[in-house]
C-alpha atoms as an extended CHARMM CRD file, in Angstrom:
* protein
*
       225  EXT
         1         1  MET       CA            -53.4600000000      -49.9310000000     -167.6960000000  PROA      1               0.0000000000
         2         2  HSD       CA            -56.4210000000      -51.1670000000     -165.6840000000  PROA      2               0.0000000000
         3         3  SER       CA            -56.1870000000      -54.4460000000     -163.8050000000  PROA      3               0.0000000000
         4         4  ASN       CA            -59.0000000000      -56.3360000000     -162.0580000000  PROA      4               0.0000000000
         5         5  GLU       CA            -56.4300000000      -57.7040000000     -159.6510000000  PROA      5               0.0000000000
         6         6  TYR       CA            -56.9160000000      -54.6770000000     -157.3610000000  PROA      6               0.0000000000
         7         7  PRO       CA            -60.2520000000      -53.4140000000     -155.9670000000  PROA      7               0.0000000000
         8         8  ASP       CA            -61.6330000000      -50.1790000000     -157.4130000000  PROA      8               0.0000000000
         9         9  THR       CA            -63.1530000000      -48.8760000000     -154.1580000000  PROA      9               0.0000000000
        10        10  THR       CA            -62.6800000000      -49.3250000000     -150.4470000000  PROA      10              0.0000000000
        11        11  ALA       CA            -65.9780000000      -51.2220000000     -150.4320000000  PROA      11              0.0000000000
        12        12  ASP       CA            -64.3840000000      -53.8570000000     -152.6600000000  PROA      12              0.0000000000
        13        13  SER       CA            -61.3440000000      -54.2130000000     -150.4010000000  PROA      13              0.0000000000
        14        14  PRO       CA            -61.3830000000      -57.1100000000     -147.9060000000  PROA      14              0.0000000000
        15        15  ALA       CA            -59.1100000000      -55.0860000000     -145.6140000000  PROA      15              0.0000000000
        16        16  HSD       CA            -61.7070000000      -52.3300000000     -145.3180000000  PROA      16              0.0000000000
        17        17  ARG       CA            -64.4440000000      -54.8360000000     -144.4490000000  PROA      17              0.0000000000
        18        18  ILE       CA            -62.5760000000      -55.9330000000     -141.3210000000  PROA      18              0.0000000000
        19        19  GLY       CA            -63.8380000000      -54.2360000000     -138.1970000000  PROA      19              0.0000000000
        20        20  LYS       CA            -61.5030000000      -51.8930000000     -136.3810000000  PROA      20              0.0000000000
        21        21  PRO       CA            -59.9960000000      -53.3610000000     -133.2240000000  PROA      21              0.0000000000
        22        22  ARG       CA            -61.3950000000      -52.0500000000     -129.9690000000  PROA      22              0.0000000000
        23        23  ARG       CA            -59.3980000000      -49.2950000000     -128.3410000000  PROA      23              0.0000000000
        24        24  LEU       CA            -57.5210000000      -50.6390000000     -125.3530000000  PROA      24              0.0000000000
        25        25  PRO       CA            -58.6490000000      -49.2650000000     -121.9900000000  PROA      25              0.0000000000
        26        26  ASN       CA            -56.6290000000      -46.4420000000     -120.4950000000  PROA      26              0.0000000000
        27        27  THR       CA            -54.2660000000      -47.8200000000     -117.8590000000  PROA      27              0.0000000000
        28        28  ARG       CA            -53.8420000000      -44.4730000000     -116.1270000000  PROA      28              0.0000000000
        29        29  ARG       CA            -55.0250000000      -44.4230000000     -112.5200000000  PROA      29              0.0000000000
        30        30  ALA       CA            -54.8990000000      -42.1260000000     -109.5410000000  PROA      30              0.0000000000
        31        31  LEU       CA            -51.6170000000      -42.3690000000     -107.6680000000  PROA      31              0.0000000000
        32        32  THR       CA            -51.6880000000      -43.1510000000     -103.9650000000  PROA      32              0.0000000000
        33        33  PRO       CA            -50.4250000000      -40.5830000000     -101.4230000000  PROA      33              0.0000000000
        34        34  ASP       CA            -47.3940000000      -42.7920000000     -100.7480000000  PROA      34              0.0000000000
        35        35  GLU       CA            -46.6000000000      -42.9530000000     -104.4690000000  PROA      35              0.0000000000
        36        36  VAL       CA            -46.8570000000      -39.1750000000     -104.8200000000  PROA      36              0.0000000000
        37        37  SER       CA            -44.5530000000      -38.7420000000     -101.8190000000  PROA      37              0.0000000000
        38        38  ALA       CA            -42.0270000000      -41.1850000000     -103.2750000000  PROA      38              0.0000000000
        39        39  ILE       CA            -42.0630000000      -39.3770000000     -106.6330000000  PROA      39              0.0000000000
        40        40  ASN       CA            -41.4700000000      -36.0130000000     -104.9780000000  PROA      40              0.0000000000
        41        41  ALA       CA            -38.6730000000      -37.4190000000     -102.8130000000  PROA      41              0.0000000000
        42        42  ALA       CA            -36.9800000000      -38.9230000000     -105.8730000000  PROA      42              0.0000000000
        43        43  ALA       CA            -37.2320000000      -35.6080000000     -107.7370000000  PROA      43              0.0000000000
        44        44  ARG       CA            -35.5210000000      -33.8120000000     -104.8600000000  PROA      44              0.0000000000
        45        45  SER       CA            -32.7560000000      -36.3650000000     -104.4420000000  PROA      45              0.0000000000
        46        46  GLY       CA            -30.6970000000      -35.6130000000     -107.5210000000  PROA      46              0.0000000000
        47        47  GLY       CA            -30.5560000000      -34.0320000000     -110.9400000000  PROA      47              0.0000000000
        48        48  ASN       CA            -29.0300000000      -30.7770000000     -112.0910000000  PROA      48              0.0000000000
        49        49  ASP       CA            -31.9880000000      -28.5280000000     -111.1640000000  PROA      49              0.0000000000
        50        50  ILE       CA            -34.0240000000      -29.8960000000     -108.2710000000  PROA      50              0.0000000000
        51        51  ILE       CA            -35.5570000000      -26.4600000000     -107.6440000000  PROA      51              0.0000000000
        52        52  LEU       CA            -37.2300000000      -26.4110000000     -111.0620000000  PROA      52              0.0000000000
        53        53  ASP       CA            -38.1840000000      -30.0950000000     -110.8340000000  PROA      53              0.0000000000
        54        54  ALA       CA            -39.8140000000      -29.6580000000     -107.4210000000  PROA      54              0.0000000000
        55        55  LEU       CA            -41.7290000000      -26.5990000000     -108.6580000000  PROA      55              0.0000000000
        56        56  LEU       CA            -43.0210000000      -28.4880000000     -111.6830000000  PROA      56              0.0000000000
        57        57  LEU       CA            -44.3300000000      -31.3790000000     -109.5990000000  PROA      57              0.0000000000
        58        58  ARG       CA            -45.9270000000      -29.0710000000     -107.0470000000  PROA      58              0.0000000000
        59        59  LEU       CA            -47.5200000000      -26.9200000000     -109.7460000000  PROA      59              0.0000000000
        60        60  HSD       CA            -49.0720000000      -29.8830000000     -111.5420000000  PROA      60              0.0000000000
        61        61  THR       CA            -50.2260000000      -31.5150000000     -108.3160000000  PROA      61              0.0000000000
        62        62  GLU       CA            -51.9580000000      -28.3460000000     -107.0990000000  PROA      62              0.0000000000
        63        63  THR       CA            -53.5280000000      -27.2350000000     -110.3730000000  PROA      63              0.0000000000
        64        64  ALA       CA            -53.8810000000      -30.4200000000     -112.4510000000  PROA      64              0.0000000000
        65        65  CYS       CA            -52.7390000000      -28.3010000000     -115.4030000000  PROA      65              0.0000000000
        66        66  ARG       CA            -51.2890000000      -29.7310000000     -118.5860000000  PROA      66              0.0000000000
        67        67  ARG       CA            -47.6240000000      -29.3790000000     -119.5100000000  PROA      67              0.0000000000
        68        68  GLY       CA            -48.4030000000      -26.8380000000     -122.2040000000  PROA      68              0.0000000000
        69        69  GLY       CA            -50.2850000000      -24.6840000000     -119.7240000000  PROA      69              0.0000000000
        70        70  ALA       CA            -47.3690000000      -24.7120000000     -117.2890000000  PROA      70              0.0000000000
        71        71  LEU       CA            -44.7570000000      -23.8850000000     -119.9290000000  PROA      71              0.0000000000
        72        72  ALA       CA            -46.8700000000      -21.0210000000     -121.3190000000  PROA      72              0.0000000000
        73        73  LEU       CA            -46.9570000000      -19.2190000000     -117.9610000000  PROA      73              0.0000000000
        74        74  ARG       CA            -45.4870000000      -15.7040000000     -117.9910000000  PROA      74              0.0000000000
        75        75  LEU       CA            -44.7180000000      -13.2750000000     -115.2070000000  PROA      75              0.0000000000
        76        76  ILE       CA            -47.9490000000      -11.4140000000     -115.9840000000  PROA      76              0.0000000000
        77        77  ASP       CA            -49.9030000000      -14.6550000000     -115.4830000000  PROA      77              0.0000000000
        78        78  LEU       CA            -48.9820000000      -14.8350000000     -111.7950000000  PROA      78              0.0000000000
        79        79  ASP       CA            -51.1300000000      -12.9460000000     -109.2800000000  PROA      79              0.0000000000
        80        80  THR       CA            -49.3670000000      -13.2970000000     -105.9300000000  PROA      80              0.0000000000
        81        81  ASP       CA            -51.9140000000      -11.0800000000     -104.1070000000  PROA      81              0.0000000000
        82        82  HSD       CA            -54.7830000000      -13.4730000000     -104.8360000000  PROA      82              0.0000000000
        83        83  ALA       CA            -52.6650000000      -16.6480000000     -105.2660000000  PROA      83              0.0000000000
        84        84  LEU       CA            -53.7640000000      -17.2600000000     -108.8630000000  PROA      84              0.0000000000
        85        85  ILE       CA            -52.1560000000      -18.2120000000     -112.1560000000  PROA      85              0.0000000000
        86        86  ARG       CA            -53.6500000000      -17.6310000000     -115.5940000000  PROA      86              0.0000000000
        87        87  LEU       CA            -53.5000000000      -20.8470000000     -117.5950000000  PROA      87              0.0000000000
        88        88  SER       CA            -53.6320000000      -20.8950000000     -121.3970000000  PROA      88              0.0000000000
        89        89  GLU       CA            -54.3800000000      -24.4240000000     -122.5620000000  PROA      89              0.0000000000
        90        90  LYS       CA            -56.0700000000      -26.5450000000     -125.2090000000  PROA      90              0.0000000000
        91        91  GLY       CA            -58.2850000000      -24.8430000000     -127.7500000000  PROA      91              0.0000000000
        92        92  GLY       CA            -57.0430000000      -21.3770000000     -126.8630000000  PROA      92              0.0000000000
        93        93  THR       CA            -58.8630000000      -21.4290000000     -123.5370000000  PROA      93              0.0000000000
        94        94  GLN       CA            -57.7380000000      -19.2740000000     -120.6210000000  PROA      94              0.0000000000
        95        95  ARG       CA            -58.6830000000      -19.4310000000     -116.9700000000  PROA      95              0.0000000000
        96        96  TRP       CA            -57.4830000000      -18.2050000000     -113.5930000000  PROA      96              0.0000000000
        97        97  GLN       CA            -56.5150000000      -21.1530000000     -111.4090000000  PROA      97              0.0000000000
        98        98  PRO       CA            -55.9940000000      -20.9630000000     -107.6330000000  PROA      98              0.0000000000
        99        99  ILE       CA            -52.6400000000      -22.0360000000     -106.1980000000  PROA      99              0.0000000000
       100       100  THR       CA            -51.4450000000      -21.9420000000     -102.6080000000  PROA      100             0.0000000000
       101       101  PRO       CA            -49.8980000000      -18.6450000000     -101.4820000000  PROA      101             0.0000000000
       102       102  MET       CA            -46.7330000000      -20.6280000000     -100.7180000000  PROA      102             0.0000000000
       103       103  LEU       CA            -46.4410000000      -21.8070000000     -104.3270000000  PROA      103             0.0000000000
       104       104  ALA       CA            -47.2660000000      -18.3340000000     -105.6480000000  PROA      104             0.0000000000
       105       105  GLY       CA            -44.3830000000      -16.8830000000     -103.6640000000  PROA      105             0.0000000000
       106       106  ARG       CA            -41.9650000000      -19.5770000000     -104.7500000000  PROA      106             0.0000000000
       107       107  LEU       CA            -42.8870000000      -19.2000000000     -108.4050000000  PROA      107             0.0000000000
       108       108  ASN       CA            -42.3520000000      -15.4590000000     -108.1870000000  PROA      108             0.0000000000
       109       109  ASP       CA            -38.9840000000      -15.8500000000     -106.4510000000  PROA      109             0.0000000000
       110       110  HSD       CA            -37.9170000000      -18.5270000000     -108.9460000000  PROA      110             0.0000000000
       111       111  ALA       CA            -38.7820000000      -16.4620000000     -112.0170000000  PROA      111             0.0000000000
       112       112  ARG       CA            -37.1580000000      -13.2610000000     -110.8150000000  PROA      112             0.0000000000
       113       113  ALA       CA            -34.0240000000      -15.0000000000     -109.5340000000  PROA      113             0.0000000000
       114       114  ARG       CA            -33.5880000000      -16.4960000000     -112.9970000000  PROA      114             0.0000000000
       115       115  GLY       CA            -33.9470000000      -13.3080000000     -114.9660000000  PROA      115             0.0000000000
       116       116  ALA       CA            -37.6750000000      -12.7380000000     -115.5180000000  PROA      116             0.0000000000
       117       117  VAL       CA            -38.2600000000       -8.9810000000     -115.6700000000  PROA      117             0.0000000000
       118       118  ALA       CA            -40.7250000000       -8.1190000000     -118.4300000000  PROA      118             0.0000000000
       119       119  PRO       CA            -44.4010000000       -9.0730000000     -117.9730000000  PROA      119             0.0000000000
       120       120  THR       CA            -44.1840000000      -11.5000000000     -120.9080000000  PROA      120             0.0000000000
       121       121  ASP       CA            -41.0530000000      -13.2880000000     -119.6550000000  PROA      121             0.0000000000
       122       122  ALA       CA            -41.4990000000      -17.0040000000     -118.9800000000  PROA      122             0.0000000000
       123       123  LEU       CA            -42.2360000000      -17.9840000000     -115.3950000000  PROA      123             0.0000000000
       124       124  LEU       CA            -40.5420000000      -21.4010000000     -115.3850000000  PROA      124             0.0000000000
       125       125  ARG       CA            -36.8740000000      -21.0820000000     -116.2510000000  PROA      125             0.0000000000
       126       126  TYR       CA            -33.6490000000      -23.0500000000     -116.3910000000  PROA      126             0.0000000000
       127       127  ARG       CA            -30.6790000000      -22.0640000000     -114.2640000000  PROA      127             0.0000000000
       128       128  ASN       CA            -29.1610000000      -20.2780000000     -117.2760000000  PROA      128             0.0000000000
       129       129  GLY       CA            -32.2490000000      -18.0690000000     -117.5350000000  PROA      129             0.0000000000
       130       130  GLN       CA            -33.7490000000      -19.7310000000     -120.6050000000  PROA      130             0.0000000000
       131       131  PRO       CA            -37.4440000000      -20.7310000000     -120.5310000000  PROA      131             0.0000000000
       132       132  ALA       CA            -38.1150000000      -24.3440000000     -119.5480000000  PROA      132             0.0000000000
       133       133  THR       CA            -39.2250000000      -26.7220000000     -122.3240000000  PROA      133             0.0000000000
       134       134  TYR       CA            -40.9570000000      -30.0830000000     -122.7070000000  PROA      134             0.0000000000
       135       135  ARG       CA            -37.5230000000      -31.6870000000     -122.5980000000  PROA      135             0.0000000000
       136       136  ARG       CA            -37.3540000000      -30.9450000000     -118.8750000000  PROA      136             0.0000000000
       137       137  TYR       CA            -40.3420000000      -33.2100000000     -118.2610000000  PROA      137             0.0000000000
       138       138  ASP       CA            -38.7840000000      -36.0500000000     -120.2590000000  PROA      138             0.0000000000
       139       139  LEU       CA            -35.5400000000      -35.8520000000     -118.3070000000  PROA      139             0.0000000000
       140       140  LEU       CA            -37.3660000000      -35.5520000000     -114.9900000000  PROA      140             0.0000000000
       141       141  TRP       CA            -39.4580000000      -38.6970000000     -115.4510000000  PROA      141             0.0000000000
       142       142  GLN       CA            -36.5370000000      -40.6500000000     -116.8490000000  PROA      142             0.0000000000
       143       143  ARG       CA            -34.5550000000      -39.7630000000     -113.7340000000  PROA      143             0.0000000000
       144       144  ILE       CA            -37.4190000000      -40.6290000000     -111.3990000000  PROA      144             0.0000000000
       145       145  GLY       CA            -37.9250000000      -43.9050000000     -113.2620000000  PROA      145             0.0000000000
       146       146  ARG       CA            -34.3190000000      -44.9050000000     -112.6610000000  PROA      146             0.0000000000
       147       147  GLN       CA            -34.7860000000      -44.4090000000     -108.9270000000  PROA      147             0.0000000000
       148       148  LEU       CA            -38.3010000000      -45.8560000000     -108.7680000000  PROA      148             0.0000000000
       149       149  PRO       CA            -38.5490000000      -48.7650000000     -111.2410000000  PROA      149             0.0000000000
       150       150  TRP       CA            -42.3510000000      -48.9680000000     -110.9070000000  PROA      150             0.0000000000
       151       151  VAL       CA            -42.6000000000      -45.4420000000     -112.3620000000  PROA      151             0.0000000000
       152       152  ALA       CA            -40.8020000000      -46.5720000000     -115.5190000000  PROA      152             0.0000000000
       153       153  VAL       CA            -42.6720000000      -49.8980000000     -115.7210000000  PROA      153             0.0000000000
       154       154  GLN       CA            -46.1030000000      -48.2540000000     -115.5120000000  PROA      154             0.0000000000
       155       155  GLY       CA            -45.1380000000      -45.3520000000     -117.7580000000  PROA      155             0.0000000000
       156       156  ILE       CA            -46.0680000000      -42.7230000000     -115.1950000000  PROA      156             0.0000000000
       157       157  THR       CA            -45.8770000000      -39.1530000000     -116.4850000000  PROA      157             0.0000000000
       158       158  THR       CA            -47.0250000000      -35.6710000000     -115.5240000000  PROA      158             0.0000000000
       159       159  HSD       CA            -50.5340000000      -36.4350000000     -116.7930000000  PROA      159             0.0000000000
       160       160  TRP       CA            -50.9080000000      -38.9880000000     -113.9980000000  PROA      160             0.0000000000
       161       161  LEU       CA            -50.6190000000      -36.1060000000     -111.5170000000  PROA      161             0.0000000000
       162       162  ARG       CA            -53.4800000000      -34.3420000000     -113.3130000000  PROA      162             0.0000000000
       163       163  HSD       CA            -55.5710000000      -37.5150000000     -113.1570000000  PROA      163             0.0000000000
       164       164  THR       CA            -54.7370000000      -38.0140000000     -109.4680000000  PROA      164             0.0000000000
       165       165  THR       CA            -55.7140000000      -34.4880000000     -108.4170000000  PROA      165             0.0000000000
       166       166  LEU       CA            -58.9290000000      -34.4400000000     -110.4520000000  PROA      166             0.0000000000
       167       167  THR       CA            -59.9600000000      -37.8500000000     -109.1210000000  PROA      167             0.0000000000
       168       168  TRP       CA            -59.5190000000      -36.5850000000     -105.5580000000  PROA      168             0.0000000000
       169       169  VAL       CA            -61.4560000000      -33.3930000000     -106.2530000000  PROA      169             0.0000000000
       170       170  GLU       CA            -64.3390000000      -35.2410000000     -107.8940000000  PROA      170             0.0000000000
       171       171  ARG       CA            -64.6250000000      -37.7380000000     -105.0380000000  PROA      171             0.0000000000
       172       172  HSD       CA            -64.6560000000      -35.0570000000     -102.3530000000  PROA      172             0.0000000000
       173       173  PHE       CA            -66.2980000000      -32.0690000000     -104.0810000000  PROA      173             0.0000000000
       174       174  GLY       CA            -68.2960000000      -33.5100000000     -106.9560000000  PROA      174             0.0000000000
       175       175  TYR       CA            -68.3050000000      -33.4720000000     -110.7280000000  PROA      175             0.0000000000
       176       176  GLY       CA            -68.9970000000      -29.7660000000     -111.1980000000  PROA      176             0.0000000000
       177       177  VAL       CA            -66.0210000000      -28.6300000000     -109.1360000000  PROA      177             0.0000000000
       178       178  ALA       CA            -63.7390000000      -31.2230000000     -110.7380000000  PROA      178             0.0000000000
       179       179  ARG       CA            -64.8050000000      -30.0420000000     -114.1800000000  PROA      179             0.0000000000
       180       180  ALA       CA            -63.9890000000      -26.4270000000     -113.3130000000  PROA      180             0.0000000000
       181       181  TYR       CA            -60.7390000000      -27.4990000000     -111.6520000000  PROA      181             0.0000000000
       182       182  ALA       CA            -59.7270000000      -29.2600000000     -114.8770000000  PROA      182             0.0000000000
       183       183  GLY       CA            -60.6270000000      -26.2920000000     -117.0560000000  PROA      183             0.0000000000
       184       184  HSD       CA            -63.1390000000      -28.2780000000     -119.0820000000  PROA      184             0.0000000000
       185       185  THR       CA            -65.3250000000      -26.0300000000     -121.1980000000  PROA      185             0.0000000000
       186       186  ASP       CA            -66.4890000000      -28.4230000000     -123.9310000000  PROA      186             0.0000000000
       187       187  ARG       CA            -70.1440000000      -29.2760000000     -124.3980000000  PROA      187             0.0000000000
       188       188  ARG       CA            -69.7630000000      -32.9360000000     -125.1910000000  PROA      188             0.0000000000
       189       189  GLY       CA            -71.7910000000      -35.4190000000     -123.1950000000  PROA      189             0.0000000000
       190       190  PRO       CA            -75.3090000000      -35.1390000000     -121.7660000000  PROA      190             0.0000000000
       191       191  ALA       CA            -76.9560000000      -31.7640000000     -122.1970000000  PROA      191             0.0000000000
       192       192  THR       CA            -77.4890000000      -31.4750000000     -118.4430000000  PROA      192             0.0000000000
       193       193  THR       CA            -73.7250000000      -31.2490000000     -117.8510000000  PROA      193             0.0000000000
       194       194  THR       CA            -73.8150000000      -27.7850000000     -119.4130000000  PROA      194             0.0000000000
       195       195  TYR       CA            -75.5110000000      -26.5440000000     -116.2390000000  PROA      195             0.0000000000
       196       196  ILE       CA            -73.1000000000      -28.2330000000     -113.8090000000  PROA      196             0.0000000000
       197       197  LYS       CA            -70.6570000000      -25.4290000000     -113.1090000000  PROA      197             0.0000000000
       198       198  ALA       CA            -68.4970000000      -24.1910000000     -110.2600000000  PROA      198             0.0000000000
       199       199  ASP       CA            -66.9560000000      -20.8070000000     -109.5980000000  PROA      199             0.0000000000
       200       200  LEU       CA            -63.4210000000      -19.7840000000     -108.6700000000  PROA      200             0.0000000000
       201       201  SER       CA            -64.2520000000      -19.8510000000     -104.9670000000  PROA      201             0.0000000000
       202       202  ALA       CA            -65.3160000000      -23.4940000000     -105.1750000000  PROA      202             0.0000000000
       203       203  VAL       CA            -62.0590000000      -24.4330000000     -106.9020000000  PROA      203             0.0000000000
       204       204  ALA       CA            -60.0670000000      -22.4980000000     -104.2960000000  PROA      204             0.0000000000
       205       205  THR       CA            -61.9490000000      -24.2810000000     -101.5220000000  PROA      205             0.0000000000
       206       206  ALA       CA            -61.1440000000      -27.6560000000     -103.0550000000  PROA      206             0.0000000000
       207       207  LEU       CA            -57.4820000000      -26.6830000000     -103.3670000000  PROA      207             0.0000000000
       208       208  ALA       CA            -57.3840000000      -25.6680000000      -99.6990000000  PROA      208             0.0000000000
       209       209  ALA       CA            -58.8000000000      -29.0320000000      -98.6820000000  PROA      209             0.0000000000
       210       210  LEU       CA            -56.4020000000      -30.8850000000     -100.9830000000  PROA      210             0.0000000000
       211       211  THR       CA            -53.2860000000      -29.1150000000      -99.7020000000  PROA      211             0.0000000000
       212       212  GLY       CA            -54.3090000000      -28.3220000000      -96.1320000000  PROA      212             0.0000000000
       213       213  ARG       CA            -53.4130000000      -24.6670000000      -96.7510000000  PROA      213             0.0000000000
       214       214  PRO       CA            -56.0160000000      -21.8720000000      -96.7370000000  PROA      214             0.0000000000
       215       215  HSD       CA            -56.6370000000      -19.8790000000      -99.8900000000  PROA      215             0.0000000000
       216       216  PRO       CA            -57.7470000000      -16.2140000000      -99.8700000000  PROA      216             0.0000000000
       217       217  LEU       CA            -60.6120000000      -16.9230000000     -102.2980000000  PROA      217             0.0000000000
       218       218  GLY       CA            -61.7970000000      -20.1340000000     -100.6630000000  PROA      218             0.0000000000
       219       219  THR       CA            -64.5320000000      -20.6200000000      -98.0860000000  PROA      219             0.0000000000
       220       220  SER       CA            -64.0000000000      -22.2850000000      -94.7440000000  PROA      220             0.0000000000
       221       221  THR       CA            -64.4260000000      -26.0410000000      -94.9550000000  PROA      221             0.0000000000
       222       222  THR       CA            -63.3230000000      -29.1540000000      -93.1760000000  PROA      222             0.0000000000
       223       223  THR       CA            -60.4300000000      -30.8100000000      -94.9760000000  PROA      223             0.0000000000
       224       224  ALA       CA            -61.7300000000      -33.9250000000      -96.6790000000  PROA      224             0.0000000000
       225       225  GLY       CA            -60.1740000000      -37.1820000000      -95.7060000000  PROA      225             0.0000000000
């Protein structure tokens, strides 16, 4: 039974004539060096697996990778000779990302000590040998937030580490290097950005400046302040 009480189309509906509210600005910002230090200290001060927690924070700070990229890492994705990891992230993209030789060694030791043998075995693992999951991140930030109330209040998560590292890289090495560092391959934005690219050596050089540790693929440069 048809009734004129209800509109026939979305064009007739008053609700659909109301403009959509503006999207609120992103509150994420780059963390300060003191804040990063406090977060790392809190992660190492408790919990049931501070080795894994410290590795996660270091990995994300060095590479600016996403959680999915970190959790997808396998033994075969770690190249300790060249201090590289192969990241598989959004949209099925893959890239080799420089890490410090120190982190490469620690990741290798961690994986093998926790049962990684086959090339396809997960790199990041719990103490019982099972692959780490997204749940580890949730527990980690909840624990840090209890020790550092400002972390909980601001809703700081792993993605803030990505934002912090990429902000630093862009300020000191420019947009092209930051884009490569982030693994951005999309073509959105001005057409000219398609030609702003950086190679693996440039990313390794930026990492060396960020961490103060030389990388075998990087070029000699003065550490940016």
